[in-house]
Amino acid sequence: MTIEEIIKKYSNKLDRLDLELILAHSLGKTREFVLVHQDYEIQTVKIENLKFKISQRIKGKPIAYITGHKEFYGLDFIVNKNTLVPRPETEMLVENVLHFIQDTRYKIQDTRIVDVGTGSGNIIISLAKNAKNFKFQISNFKFYGIDISAEALKVAKKNARLHGVEKKIKFLQGNLLEPFLRNIKPSVTSHHSLIITANLPYLSKEIYQSAPIDVKKYEPKSALYSAEGGLAHYHELLLQLKTSHVPCSMFHVSCFLEISPEQKNPLSKIIKNIFPTAKISFEKDLAGKWRVCKIEIQ
Ligand SMILES: C[S@@+](CC[C@H](N)C(=O)[O-])C[C@H]1O[C@@H](n2cnc3c(N)ncnc32)[C@H](O)[C@@H]1O
């Protein structure tokens, strides 16, 4: 069978782009190749596997889990069933952190950037890759990626190797900030800055229940759902920070949290209860929905 014949056979059952991506992946070629070489004869040994992948997609399996890859912030990331598929809206969180560091008011050179709930490592790897553009010495930045899932961390480490930043990022397993805070020496001074990024599970019970079947069937629930209207993880993270042996007064702490739009007010309340003097702001995504919460704790 040729590429053209496959496309003809399945084009009424599957999105054209998905078909092209599956073809490219199965043939070990680029999507451009698939587009240009429609008369390419597919080897018989490859046909069964190709049809199997197409049938998985028809049943709703996300394309990224079929190809094992997803693009995020212009980089290619390996994903599998243990990691969430990185979402385009999360690129905004990376943008916000990069702008924050590039900001002329940002003068602190000794900075630790900690990504909590790192999953495939998409956020921290994108930050570490773009760190070469920071106006400060990159040696003054330390990067950490934390996840509770050992399986997700295996993928994150592979991705760090793929992008040549494995030496820059320390990956730690544990509950939220705990593995990072445990290792911090109380000798840090106010010249240190801690930037926390987190795209933790934040879907409330109701939103999780109404999520598309593809999401519920294939993506890990532990990466999506959180109690307390979706805010239990962020609540606990802020409490860890507050009660840690490392007082926030020793660090300039800035947190960047991805949220669901309706969480703006309830999250603000939680933050004010724990850090009454914190500076809180929110950013909207391209669709005009509140997406990133920025907290500055002095
Ligand atoms: C919404 S996913 C985000 C993954 C990735 N940062 C991204 O943007 O695609 C949330 C991640 O948080 C991790 N996670 C869930 N509970 C956690 C906890 N208590 N401590 C650390 N990580 C946790 C999950 O394993 C999952 O990888």
XYZ file of C-alpha atoms and ligand atoms in Angstrom:
325
model
C 0.000 0.000 0.000
C 1.115 3.560 -0.635
C 0.867 6.547 1.694
C -1.901 7.926 -0.499
C -3.916 4.697 -0.222
C -3.651 4.658 3.568
C -4.780 8.278 3.781
C -7.721 7.562 1.455
C -8.746 4.495 3.470
C -8.809 6.220 6.850
C -9.453 9.896 6.083
C -13.157 9.637 6.940
C -12.348 8.083 10.347
C -9.378 10.176 11.436
C -8.123 13.714 11.323
C -5.728 14.215 8.389
C -2.973 15.684 10.590
C -3.154 12.727 12.993
C -2.897 10.320 10.070
C 0.153 12.119 8.710
C 1.820 12.106 12.129
C 1.182 8.385 12.646
C 2.450 7.631 9.141
C 5.589 9.704 9.691
C 6.239 8.035 13.050
C 5.633 4.479 11.762
C 7.804 4.982 8.692
C 10.566 6.753 10.602
C 10.209 9.754 8.280
C 9.261 13.392 8.701
C 5.738 14.730 8.158
C 7.111 16.697 5.191
C 8.236 13.405 3.628
C 4.717 11.987 4.066
C 3.230 15.072 2.426
C 5.588 15.048 -0.537
C 5.929 11.281 -1.220
C 2.300 10.198 -1.457
C 3.249 7.357 -3.836
C 5.768 5.894 -1.352
C 5.225 2.128 -1.107
C 4.967 1.064 2.551
C 6.769 -2.196 3.378
C 4.329 -5.025 4.096
C 5.990 -5.701 7.508
C 5.146 -2.165 8.579
C 1.502 -2.200 7.511
C 0.085 -4.206 10.471
C 1.791 -1.994 13.030
C 0.639 1.108 11.188
C -2.967 -0.096 11.126
C -2.773 -0.958 14.837
C -1.624 2.585 15.658
C -4.363 4.088 13.501
C -6.967 1.924 15.290
C -5.629 3.091 18.685
C -6.046 6.699 17.614
C -9.572 6.009 16.347
C -10.343 4.604 19.833
C -9.194 7.902 21.357
C -5.593 7.302 22.469
C -3.809 10.678 22.425
C -1.495 11.034 19.447
C 1.441 11.826 21.749
C 1.116 8.441 23.477
C 1.088 6.705 20.084
C 4.164 8.463 18.745
C 5.789 8.759 22.195
C 6.627 12.407 21.531
C 5.193 15.877 22.070
C 6.544 19.278 21.116
C 6.693 21.869 23.877
C 8.291 25.312 23.763
C 9.910 24.388 20.428
C 11.544 21.254 21.867
C 10.743 17.597 21.367
C 9.785 15.679 24.537
C 9.494 11.942 25.086
C 6.218 11.070 26.828
C 4.607 7.839 27.977
C 1.624 6.688 30.014
C 3.351 7.787 33.240
C 3.617 11.413 32.195
C 1.039 13.991 31.316
C 1.161 15.142 27.697
C 2.569 18.697 27.937
C -0.114 21.266 27.060
C 0.442 24.397 24.943
C -1.010 26.616 27.708
C 1.877 25.581 29.991
C 4.297 27.329 27.614
C 2.941 30.532 29.117
C 4.335 29.586 32.507
C 7.788 29.132 30.959
C 7.434 32.511 29.185
C 6.498 34.206 32.464
C 9.502 32.821 34.310
C 11.884 33.763 31.504
C 10.498 37.316 31.408
C 10.777 37.549 35.180
C 14.456 36.588 35.092
C 15.225 38.832 32.126
C 13.533 41.744 33.874
C 15.993 44.514 34.592
C 14.781 44.677 38.197
C 15.824 41.083 38.741
C 19.280 41.458 40.276
C 19.750 38.293 42.257
C 22.398 36.109 40.723
C 22.357 33.025 42.924
C 19.115 31.451 41.886
C 17.572 28.041 42.359
C 14.737 27.140 40.057
C 12.611 24.283 41.328
C 9.915 22.697 39.176
C 7.450 20.765 41.314
C 5.452 18.016 39.583
C 7.923 17.978 36.723
C 6.354 15.077 34.755
C 8.232 14.760 31.452
C 10.494 17.609 32.617
C 9.086 19.936 29.961
C 9.083 23.098 32.115
C 12.465 22.802 33.812
C 14.212 21.549 30.649
C 12.777 24.440 28.604
C 14.034 26.842 31.285
C 17.473 25.245 31.483
C 17.779 25.228 27.667
C 16.890 28.906 27.495
C 19.097 29.797 30.432
C 21.954 30.499 28.046
C 20.071 33.657 27.178
C 19.908 34.824 30.801
C 21.938 37.930 31.288
C 23.508 36.463 34.436
C 26.158 33.794 34.666
C 24.430 30.474 34.092
C 26.699 28.922 36.748
C 24.739 30.945 39.300
C 21.540 29.122 38.440
C 20.709 25.701 39.812
C 17.818 23.701 38.385
C 15.714 21.042 40.117
C 12.830 18.883 38.931
C 10.680 17.070 41.504
C 8.006 14.456 41.005
C 6.313 11.940 43.256
C 6.386 9.407 40.407
C 9.641 7.502 39.870
C 8.393 6.468 36.433
C 7.782 10.076 35.386
C 11.265 11.018 36.602
C 12.808 8.327 34.382
C 11.195 10.054 31.395
C 12.285 13.510 32.611
C 15.890 12.313 32.902
C 15.768 10.866 29.374
C 14.479 14.202 28.095
C 17.204 16.100 29.939
C 19.806 13.867 28.220
C 18.085 14.355 24.862
C 18.478 18.118 25.253
C 21.963 18.063 26.729
C 20.979 19.571 30.082
C 21.287 16.455 32.266
C 24.233 17.943 34.161
C 22.381 21.190 34.869
C 19.242 19.663 36.412
C 18.959 17.619 39.589
C 15.891 15.382 39.621
C 14.442 14.475 43.004
C 11.634 12.126 43.966
C 9.195 13.012 46.718
C 6.162 14.915 47.905
C 6.039 18.460 46.500
C 8.911 20.637 47.771
C 9.917 18.259 50.552
C 12.977 16.627 48.856
C 14.346 20.074 47.943
C 13.710 21.765 51.311
C 15.226 18.796 53.161
C 18.573 19.385 51.455
C 18.777 23.158 51.816
C 21.361 24.381 54.295
C 20.024 27.026 56.697
C 23.162 29.050 55.879
C 21.637 30.609 52.759
C 21.616 34.364 52.759
C 19.261 36.956 51.405
C 21.317 37.022 48.212
C 19.662 33.805 47.222
C 16.580 33.554 45.159
C 14.212 30.650 44.881
C 11.909 30.396 41.890
C 9.258 27.708 42.136
C 7.375 26.605 39.061
C 4.476 24.201 39.377
C 1.949 22.696 37.053
C 0.628 20.352 39.708
C -2.662 18.441 39.505
C -5.353 21.137 39.750
C -8.567 19.717 38.323
C -11.478 19.714 40.757
C -13.643 16.609 41.069
C -16.310 18.164 38.813
C -13.884 19.312 36.116
C -12.052 15.978 36.145
C -15.351 14.112 35.777
C -16.347 16.243 32.797
C -12.919 15.909 31.090
C -12.869 14.207 27.642
C -12.804 10.424 27.776
C -9.355 10.401 26.069
C -7.934 12.306 29.016
C -9.595 10.153 31.699
C -8.835 6.873 29.964
C -5.217 7.466 29.010
C -3.627 10.181 31.168
C -2.668 9.479 34.799
C -5.360 10.686 37.238
C -2.577 11.367 39.773
C -1.265 14.023 37.361
C -4.604 15.792 36.992
C -6.969 15.571 39.951
C -6.587 17.419 43.238
C -8.946 17.667 46.231
C -10.165 21.001 47.742
C -11.653 22.173 44.455
C -8.377 21.299 42.703
C -6.228 23.340 45.087
C -5.075 20.759 47.651
C -1.630 20.344 46.066
C -0.934 24.085 45.853
C -2.246 24.556 49.409
C 0.118 21.899 50.744
C 3.063 23.263 48.739
C 2.599 26.736 50.253
C 2.304 25.250 53.748
C 5.534 23.300 53.220
C 7.252 26.526 52.260
C 5.863 28.337 55.288
C 6.771 25.659 57.828
C 10.146 24.693 56.366
C 13.281 25.170 58.463
C 14.387 27.608 55.756
C 12.557 30.846 56.553
C 11.224 32.674 53.530
C 12.954 35.804 54.832
C 16.270 34.202 53.834
C 15.180 33.765 50.249
C 13.507 35.910 47.679
C 10.805 33.407 46.823
C 8.732 33.669 43.660
C 6.192 31.032 42.696
C 4.612 30.526 39.286
C 1.614 28.204 39.449
C -0.549 27.050 36.559
C -4.237 27.164 37.493
C -7.720 26.646 36.191
C -9.425 30.041 35.572
C -12.093 29.674 38.292
C -9.376 29.148 40.949
C -8.189 32.773 40.919
C -10.214 33.862 43.964
C -10.059 30.713 46.118
C -6.296 30.441 45.532
C -5.801 34.110 46.445
C -7.565 33.433 49.771
C -5.336 30.452 50.530
C -2.194 32.460 49.734
C -3.264 35.457 51.860
C -3.982 33.154 54.802
C -0.515 31.623 54.646
C 1.517 34.619 53.446
C -0.468 37.770 54.335
C 2.140 40.134 52.837
C 2.800 38.235 49.610
C 2.417 40.065 46.304
C -0.056 38.111 44.186
C -0.778 38.578 40.490
C -2.430 36.563 37.749
C -1.864 36.279 34.012
C -4.406 35.361 31.372
C -3.714 32.893 28.575
C -4.268 33.580 24.874
C -7.919 32.608 25.257
C -8.308 35.354 27.890
C -8.576 32.917 30.815
C -6.675 33.201 34.097
C -3.878 30.682 33.787
C -0.798 31.623 35.799
C -0.604 32.774 39.408
C 2.564 34.585 40.429
C 3.375 34.938 44.121
C 6.269 36.959 45.463
C 7.115 36.240 49.073
C 9.567 38.671 50.635
C -0.349 18.191 35.673
S 1.045 17.106 35.668
C 2.246 18.213 35.005
C 3.434 17.580 34.407
C 4.375 18.570 33.712
N 4.897 19.559 34.641
C 3.667 19.293 32.571
O 3.566 20.520 32.604
O 3.226 18.647 31.622
C 1.377 17.030 37.388
C 2.604 16.238 37.826
O 2.683 16.333 39.263
C 3.090 15.094 39.795
N 2.614 15.025 41.195
C 1.375 14.717 41.653
N 1.340 14.778 42.994
C 2.585 15.148 43.391
C 3.181 15.380 44.667
N 2.482 15.267 45.792
N 4.491 15.728 44.712
C 5.228 15.837 43.567
N 4.704 15.635 42.331
C 3.407 15.304 42.243
C 2.449 14.059 38.878
O 3.135 12.830 38.967
C 2.585 14.737 37.514
O 3.786 14.382 36.878
